[in-house]
mmCIF file of C-alpha atoms in Angstrom:
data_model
loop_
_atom_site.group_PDB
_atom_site.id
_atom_site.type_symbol
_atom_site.label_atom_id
_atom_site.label_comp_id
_atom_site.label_asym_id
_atom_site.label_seq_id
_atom_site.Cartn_x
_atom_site.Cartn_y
_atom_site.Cartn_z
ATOM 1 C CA UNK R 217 0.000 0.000 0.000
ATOM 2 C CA UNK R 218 1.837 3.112 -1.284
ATOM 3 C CA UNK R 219 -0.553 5.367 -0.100
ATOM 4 C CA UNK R 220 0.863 9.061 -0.913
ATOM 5 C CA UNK R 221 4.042 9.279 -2.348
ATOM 6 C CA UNK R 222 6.135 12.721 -2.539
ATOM 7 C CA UNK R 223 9.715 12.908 -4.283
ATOM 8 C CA UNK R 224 12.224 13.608 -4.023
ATOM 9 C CA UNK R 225 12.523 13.828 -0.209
ATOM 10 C CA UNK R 226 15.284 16.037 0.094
ATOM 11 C CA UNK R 227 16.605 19.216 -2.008
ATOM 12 C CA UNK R 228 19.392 21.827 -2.382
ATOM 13 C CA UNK R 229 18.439 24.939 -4.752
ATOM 14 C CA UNK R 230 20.511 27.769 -5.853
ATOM 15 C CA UNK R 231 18.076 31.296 -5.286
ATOM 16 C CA UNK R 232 16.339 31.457 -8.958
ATOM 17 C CA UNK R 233 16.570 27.827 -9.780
ATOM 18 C CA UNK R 234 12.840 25.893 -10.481
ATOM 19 C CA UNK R 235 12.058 22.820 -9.207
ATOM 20 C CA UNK R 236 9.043 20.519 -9.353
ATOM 21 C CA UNK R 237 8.043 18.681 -6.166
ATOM 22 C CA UNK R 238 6.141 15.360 -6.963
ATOM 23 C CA UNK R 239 2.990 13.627 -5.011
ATOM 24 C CA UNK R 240 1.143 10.758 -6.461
ATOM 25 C CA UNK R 241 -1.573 8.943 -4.236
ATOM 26 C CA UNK R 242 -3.380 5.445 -5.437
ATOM 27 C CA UNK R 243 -6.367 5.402 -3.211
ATOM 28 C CA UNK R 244 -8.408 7.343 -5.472
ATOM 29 C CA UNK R 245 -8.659 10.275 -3.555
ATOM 30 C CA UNK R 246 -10.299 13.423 -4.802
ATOM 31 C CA UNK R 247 -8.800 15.811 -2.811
ATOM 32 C CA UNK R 248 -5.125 16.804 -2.375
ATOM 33 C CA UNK R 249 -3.639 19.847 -1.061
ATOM 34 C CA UNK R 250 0.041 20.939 -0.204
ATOM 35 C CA UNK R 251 1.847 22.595 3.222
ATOM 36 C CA UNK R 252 4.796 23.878 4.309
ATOM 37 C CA UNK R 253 5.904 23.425 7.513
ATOM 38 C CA UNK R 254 8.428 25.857 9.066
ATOM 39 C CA UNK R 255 9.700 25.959 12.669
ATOM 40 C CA UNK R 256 6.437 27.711 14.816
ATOM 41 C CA UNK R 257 4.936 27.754 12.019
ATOM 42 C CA UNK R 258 2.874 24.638 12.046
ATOM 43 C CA UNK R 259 1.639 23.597 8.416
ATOM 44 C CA UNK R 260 0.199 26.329 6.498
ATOM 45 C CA UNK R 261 -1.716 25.231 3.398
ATOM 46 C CA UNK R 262 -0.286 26.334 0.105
ATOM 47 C CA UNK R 263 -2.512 25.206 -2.683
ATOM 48 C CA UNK R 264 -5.597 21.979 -2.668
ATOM 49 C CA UNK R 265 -7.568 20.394 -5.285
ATOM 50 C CA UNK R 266 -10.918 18.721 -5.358
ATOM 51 C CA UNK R 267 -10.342 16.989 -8.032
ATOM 52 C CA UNK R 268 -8.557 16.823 -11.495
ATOM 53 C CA UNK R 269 -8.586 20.168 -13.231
ATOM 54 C CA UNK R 270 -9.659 21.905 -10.093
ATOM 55 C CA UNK R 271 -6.783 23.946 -8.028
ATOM 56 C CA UNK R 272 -7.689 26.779 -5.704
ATOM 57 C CA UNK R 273 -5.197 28.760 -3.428
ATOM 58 C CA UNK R 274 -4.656 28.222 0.137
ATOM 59 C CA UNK R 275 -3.011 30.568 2.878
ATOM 60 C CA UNK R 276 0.497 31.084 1.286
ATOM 61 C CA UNK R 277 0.620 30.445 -2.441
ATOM 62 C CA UNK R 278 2.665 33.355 -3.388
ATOM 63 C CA UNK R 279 5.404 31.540 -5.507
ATOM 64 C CA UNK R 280 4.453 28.355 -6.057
ATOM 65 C CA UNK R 281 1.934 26.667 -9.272
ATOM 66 C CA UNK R 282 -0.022 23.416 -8.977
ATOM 67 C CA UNK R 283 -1.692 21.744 -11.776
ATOM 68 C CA UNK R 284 -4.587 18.660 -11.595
ATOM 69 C CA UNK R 285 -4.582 16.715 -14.724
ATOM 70 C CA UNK R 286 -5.074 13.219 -12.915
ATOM 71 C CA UNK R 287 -6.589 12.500 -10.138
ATOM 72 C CA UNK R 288 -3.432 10.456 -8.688
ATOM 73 C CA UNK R 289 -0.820 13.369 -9.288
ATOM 74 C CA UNK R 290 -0.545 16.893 -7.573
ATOM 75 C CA UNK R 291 2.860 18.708 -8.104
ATOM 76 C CA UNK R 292 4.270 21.672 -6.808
ATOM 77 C CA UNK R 293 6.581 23.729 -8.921
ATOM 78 C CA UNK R 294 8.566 26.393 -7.641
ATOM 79 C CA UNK R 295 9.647 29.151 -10.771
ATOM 80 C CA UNK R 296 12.283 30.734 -8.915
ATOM 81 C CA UNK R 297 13.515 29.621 -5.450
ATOM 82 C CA UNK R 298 13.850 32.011 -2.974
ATOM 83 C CA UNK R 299 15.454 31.145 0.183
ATOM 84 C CA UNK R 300 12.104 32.331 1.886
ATOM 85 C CA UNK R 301 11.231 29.088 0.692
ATOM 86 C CA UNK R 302 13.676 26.772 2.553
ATOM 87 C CA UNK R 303 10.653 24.308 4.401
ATOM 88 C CA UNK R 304 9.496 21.054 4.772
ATOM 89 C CA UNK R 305 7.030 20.282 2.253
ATOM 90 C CA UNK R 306 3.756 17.922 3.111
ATOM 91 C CA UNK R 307 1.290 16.537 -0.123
ATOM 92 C CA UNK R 308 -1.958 15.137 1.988
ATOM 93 C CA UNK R 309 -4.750 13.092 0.271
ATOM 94 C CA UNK R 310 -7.932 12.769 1.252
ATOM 95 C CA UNK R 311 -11.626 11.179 -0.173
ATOM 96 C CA UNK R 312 -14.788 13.269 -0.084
ATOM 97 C CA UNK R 313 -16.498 11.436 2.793
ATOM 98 C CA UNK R 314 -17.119 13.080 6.125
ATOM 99 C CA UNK R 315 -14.508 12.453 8.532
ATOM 100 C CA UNK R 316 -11.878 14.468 6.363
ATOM 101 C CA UNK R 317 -9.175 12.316 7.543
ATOM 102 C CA UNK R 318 -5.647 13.580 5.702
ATOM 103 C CA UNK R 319 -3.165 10.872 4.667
ATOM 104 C CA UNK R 320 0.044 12.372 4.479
ATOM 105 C CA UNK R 321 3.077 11.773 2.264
ATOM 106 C CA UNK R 322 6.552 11.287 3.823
ATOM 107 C CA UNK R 323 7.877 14.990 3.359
ATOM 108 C CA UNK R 324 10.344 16.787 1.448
ATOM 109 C CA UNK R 325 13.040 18.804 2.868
ATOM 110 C CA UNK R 326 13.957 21.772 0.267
ATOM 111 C CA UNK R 327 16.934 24.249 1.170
ATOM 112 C CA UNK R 328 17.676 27.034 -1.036
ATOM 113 C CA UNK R 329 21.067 28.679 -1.026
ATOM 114 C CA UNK V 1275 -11.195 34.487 9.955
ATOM 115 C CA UNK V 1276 -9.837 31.140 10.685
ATOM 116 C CA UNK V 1277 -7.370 31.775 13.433
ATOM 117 C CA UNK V 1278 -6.380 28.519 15.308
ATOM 118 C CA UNK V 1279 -4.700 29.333 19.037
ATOM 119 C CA UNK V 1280 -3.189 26.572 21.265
ATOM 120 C CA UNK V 1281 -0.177 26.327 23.730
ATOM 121 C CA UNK V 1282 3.181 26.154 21.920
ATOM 122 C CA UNK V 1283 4.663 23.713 24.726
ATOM 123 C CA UNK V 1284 2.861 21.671 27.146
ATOM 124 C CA UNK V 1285 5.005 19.005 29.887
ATOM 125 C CA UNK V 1286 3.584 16.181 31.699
ATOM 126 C CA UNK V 1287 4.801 13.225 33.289
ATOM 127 C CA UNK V 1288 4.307 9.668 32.583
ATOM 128 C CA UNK V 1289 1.157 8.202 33.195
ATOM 129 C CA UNK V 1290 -0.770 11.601 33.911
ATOM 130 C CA UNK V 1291 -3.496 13.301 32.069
ATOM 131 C CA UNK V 1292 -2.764 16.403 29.897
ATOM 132 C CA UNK V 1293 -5.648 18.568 28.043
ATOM 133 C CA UNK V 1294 -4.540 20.221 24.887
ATOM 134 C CA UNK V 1295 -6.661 23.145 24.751
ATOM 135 C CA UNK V 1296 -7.848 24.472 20.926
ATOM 136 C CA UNK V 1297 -9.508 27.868 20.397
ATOM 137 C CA UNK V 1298 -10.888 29.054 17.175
ATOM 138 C CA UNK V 1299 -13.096 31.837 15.622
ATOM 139 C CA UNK V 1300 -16.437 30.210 15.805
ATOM 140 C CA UNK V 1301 -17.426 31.518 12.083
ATOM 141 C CA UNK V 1302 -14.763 29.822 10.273
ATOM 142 C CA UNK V 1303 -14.804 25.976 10.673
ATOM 143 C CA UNK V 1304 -16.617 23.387 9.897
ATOM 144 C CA UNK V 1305 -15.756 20.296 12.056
ATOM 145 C CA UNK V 1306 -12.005 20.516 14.153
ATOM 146 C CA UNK V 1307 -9.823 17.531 13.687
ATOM 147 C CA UNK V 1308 -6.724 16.757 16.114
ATOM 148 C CA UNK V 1309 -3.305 15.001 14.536
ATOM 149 C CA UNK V 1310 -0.590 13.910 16.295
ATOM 150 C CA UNK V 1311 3.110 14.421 14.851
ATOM 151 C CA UNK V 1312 6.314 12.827 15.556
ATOM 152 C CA UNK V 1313 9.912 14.982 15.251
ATOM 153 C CA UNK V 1314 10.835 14.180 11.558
ATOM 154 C CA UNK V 1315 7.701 12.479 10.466
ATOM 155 C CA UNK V 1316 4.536 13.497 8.565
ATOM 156 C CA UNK V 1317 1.251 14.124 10.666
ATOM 157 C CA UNK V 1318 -0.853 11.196 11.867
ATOM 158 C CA UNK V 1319 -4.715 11.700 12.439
ATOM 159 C CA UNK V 1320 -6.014 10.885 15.822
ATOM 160 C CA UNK V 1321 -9.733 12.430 15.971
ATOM 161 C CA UNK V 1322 -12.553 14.557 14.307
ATOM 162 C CA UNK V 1323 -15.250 16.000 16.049
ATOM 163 C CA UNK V 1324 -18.063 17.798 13.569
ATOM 164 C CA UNK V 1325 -21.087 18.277 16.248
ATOM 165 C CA UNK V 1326 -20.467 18.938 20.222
ATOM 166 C CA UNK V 1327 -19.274 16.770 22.751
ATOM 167 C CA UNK V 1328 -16.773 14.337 23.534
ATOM 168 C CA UNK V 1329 -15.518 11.402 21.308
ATOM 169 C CA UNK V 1330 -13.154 9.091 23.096
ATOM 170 C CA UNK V 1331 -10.868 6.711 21.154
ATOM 171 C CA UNK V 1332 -8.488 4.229 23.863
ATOM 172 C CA UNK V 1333 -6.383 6.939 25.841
ATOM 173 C CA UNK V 1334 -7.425 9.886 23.520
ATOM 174 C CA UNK V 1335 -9.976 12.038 23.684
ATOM 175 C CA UNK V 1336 -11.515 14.958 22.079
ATOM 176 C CA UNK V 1337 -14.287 17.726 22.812
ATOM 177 C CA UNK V 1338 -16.008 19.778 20.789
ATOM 178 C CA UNK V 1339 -18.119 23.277 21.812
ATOM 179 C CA UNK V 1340 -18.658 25.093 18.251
ATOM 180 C CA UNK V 1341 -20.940 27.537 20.305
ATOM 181 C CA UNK V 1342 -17.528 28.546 22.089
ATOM 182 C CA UNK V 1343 -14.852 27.925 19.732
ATOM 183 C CA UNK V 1344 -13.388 26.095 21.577
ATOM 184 C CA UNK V 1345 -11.795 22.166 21.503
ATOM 185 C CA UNK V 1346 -9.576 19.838 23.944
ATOM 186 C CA UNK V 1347 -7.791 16.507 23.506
ATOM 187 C CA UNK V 1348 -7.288 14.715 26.498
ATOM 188 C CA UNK V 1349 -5.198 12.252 26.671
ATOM 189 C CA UNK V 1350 -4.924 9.484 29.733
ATOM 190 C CA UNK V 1351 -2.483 7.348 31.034
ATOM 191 C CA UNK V 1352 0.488 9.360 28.960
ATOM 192 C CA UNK V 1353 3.524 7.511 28.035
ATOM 193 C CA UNK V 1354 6.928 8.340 26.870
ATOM 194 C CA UNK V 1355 5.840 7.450 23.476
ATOM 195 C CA UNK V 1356 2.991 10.497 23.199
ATOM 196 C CA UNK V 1357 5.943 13.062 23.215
ATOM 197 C CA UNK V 1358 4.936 14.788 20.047
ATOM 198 C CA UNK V 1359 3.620 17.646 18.785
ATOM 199 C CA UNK V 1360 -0.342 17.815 18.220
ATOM 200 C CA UNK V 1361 -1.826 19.808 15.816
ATOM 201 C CA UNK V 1362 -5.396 21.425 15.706
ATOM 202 C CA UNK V 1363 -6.993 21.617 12.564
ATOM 203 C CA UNK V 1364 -10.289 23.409 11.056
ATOM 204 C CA UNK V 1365 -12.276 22.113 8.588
ATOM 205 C CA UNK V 1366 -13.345 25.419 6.224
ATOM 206 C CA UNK V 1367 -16.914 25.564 5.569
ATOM 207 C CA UNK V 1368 -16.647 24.412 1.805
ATOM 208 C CA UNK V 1369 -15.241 21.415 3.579
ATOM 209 C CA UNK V 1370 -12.422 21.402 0.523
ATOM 210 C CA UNK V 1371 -9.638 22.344 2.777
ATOM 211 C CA UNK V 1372 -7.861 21.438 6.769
ATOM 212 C CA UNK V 1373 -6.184 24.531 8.107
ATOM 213 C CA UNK V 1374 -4.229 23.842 11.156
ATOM 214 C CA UNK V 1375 -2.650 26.058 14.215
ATOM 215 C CA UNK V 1376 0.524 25.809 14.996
ATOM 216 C CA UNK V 1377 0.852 22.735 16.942
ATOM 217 C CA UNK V 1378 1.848 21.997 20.562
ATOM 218 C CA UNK V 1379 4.320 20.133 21.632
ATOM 219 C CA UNK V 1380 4.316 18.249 24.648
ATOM 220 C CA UNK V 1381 7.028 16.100 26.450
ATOM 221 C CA UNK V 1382 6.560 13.438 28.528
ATOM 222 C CA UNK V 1383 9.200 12.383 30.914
ATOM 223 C CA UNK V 1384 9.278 9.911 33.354
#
């Protein structure tokens, strides 16, 4: 059971440089959404989808695109890394039903230089 | 507004209780959700309250008062193994998105 599956799990960037961050889940979920999670920050929510070709903004989207095509895949790209953007990055899955339970990918650790 | 408050750091020893107290502004969620998170992993869920009142699940617990804004999870007979952090979460009212507070993190010595 792969459940959701985020690569790679750790990054160095150079300030400017673009990057894509990866999340596939196979439990047919219809929602996905991404975080960052800084230090006493907690996990603020970037961008979500409820579904393929649906993306809306979340809390801090200010420098980073997300695209739906599938329902399995949700990736993050970053245009132009700025070291304000040095986090730990979280996909989460979910299905529509009412508990709203996240399943959470493993993480990915980006530093930007 | 969807501001989510709790304690940044919370100690207890082993086999106490600790509450983990939750406040939010009453207009902005719909249905609070508690997840659990160990240093350098992902978040785990642990509970998800939607009307008022307590749920209990083993040693956890969570309450609910939407009137108030206000949530708890309780949890019993701690052990060295709940030293985490513990998020709060809010539902928004589409119900498309979790936004969670900043987490508390609580250590548990013996």
């Amino acid at each position: 059971n792969a459940g959701v599956t985020q690569t790679p799990k750790f990054q160095v960037l150079k300030t400017g440089q673009s990057m894509t961050l990866q999340c596939a889940q196979d439990m047919n979920h219809e929602y996905m959404s991404w975080y960052r999670q800084d230090p006493g920050m907690g996990l603020r929510l970037i961008h979500y989808s409820v579904g393929a070709g649906i993306t809306d903004q979340g809390e801090v989207p200010n420098g980073y695109n997300v695209s739906r095509s599938t329902t399995e895949d949700f990736p993050l790209r970053l245009l132009s890394a700025a070291p304000s953007q040095t986090s730990v990055y979280f996909c989460a899955s979910r299905d529509r039903g009412n508990t709203g339970e996240l399943f959470f990918g493993e993480g990915s650790r980006l530093t930007v230089l | 507004g969807q501001n989510i408050d709790q304690p940044t750091e919370m100690t207890a020893t082993e086999g106490a209780i600790v509450q983990i107290n939750c406040t939010y502004q009453t207009s902005g969620f719909n249905g609070l959700f508690w997840y659990q998170q160990h240093a350098g992993e992902a978040p785990t869920f642990l509970s998800y309250n939607v009307l008022d009142g307590l749920e209990e699940k083993g040693r956890f617990s969570s309450f609910l008062s939407r009137s108030k804004g206000y949530s708890y999870l309780l949890l019993k007979e701690l052990q060295m193994k709940d030293s985490a952090s513990y998020l709060c979460a809010g539902r928004n009212q589409a119900g498309t998105a979790l936004i969670f507070g900043k987490g508390t993190t609580l250590s548990v010595s013996s």
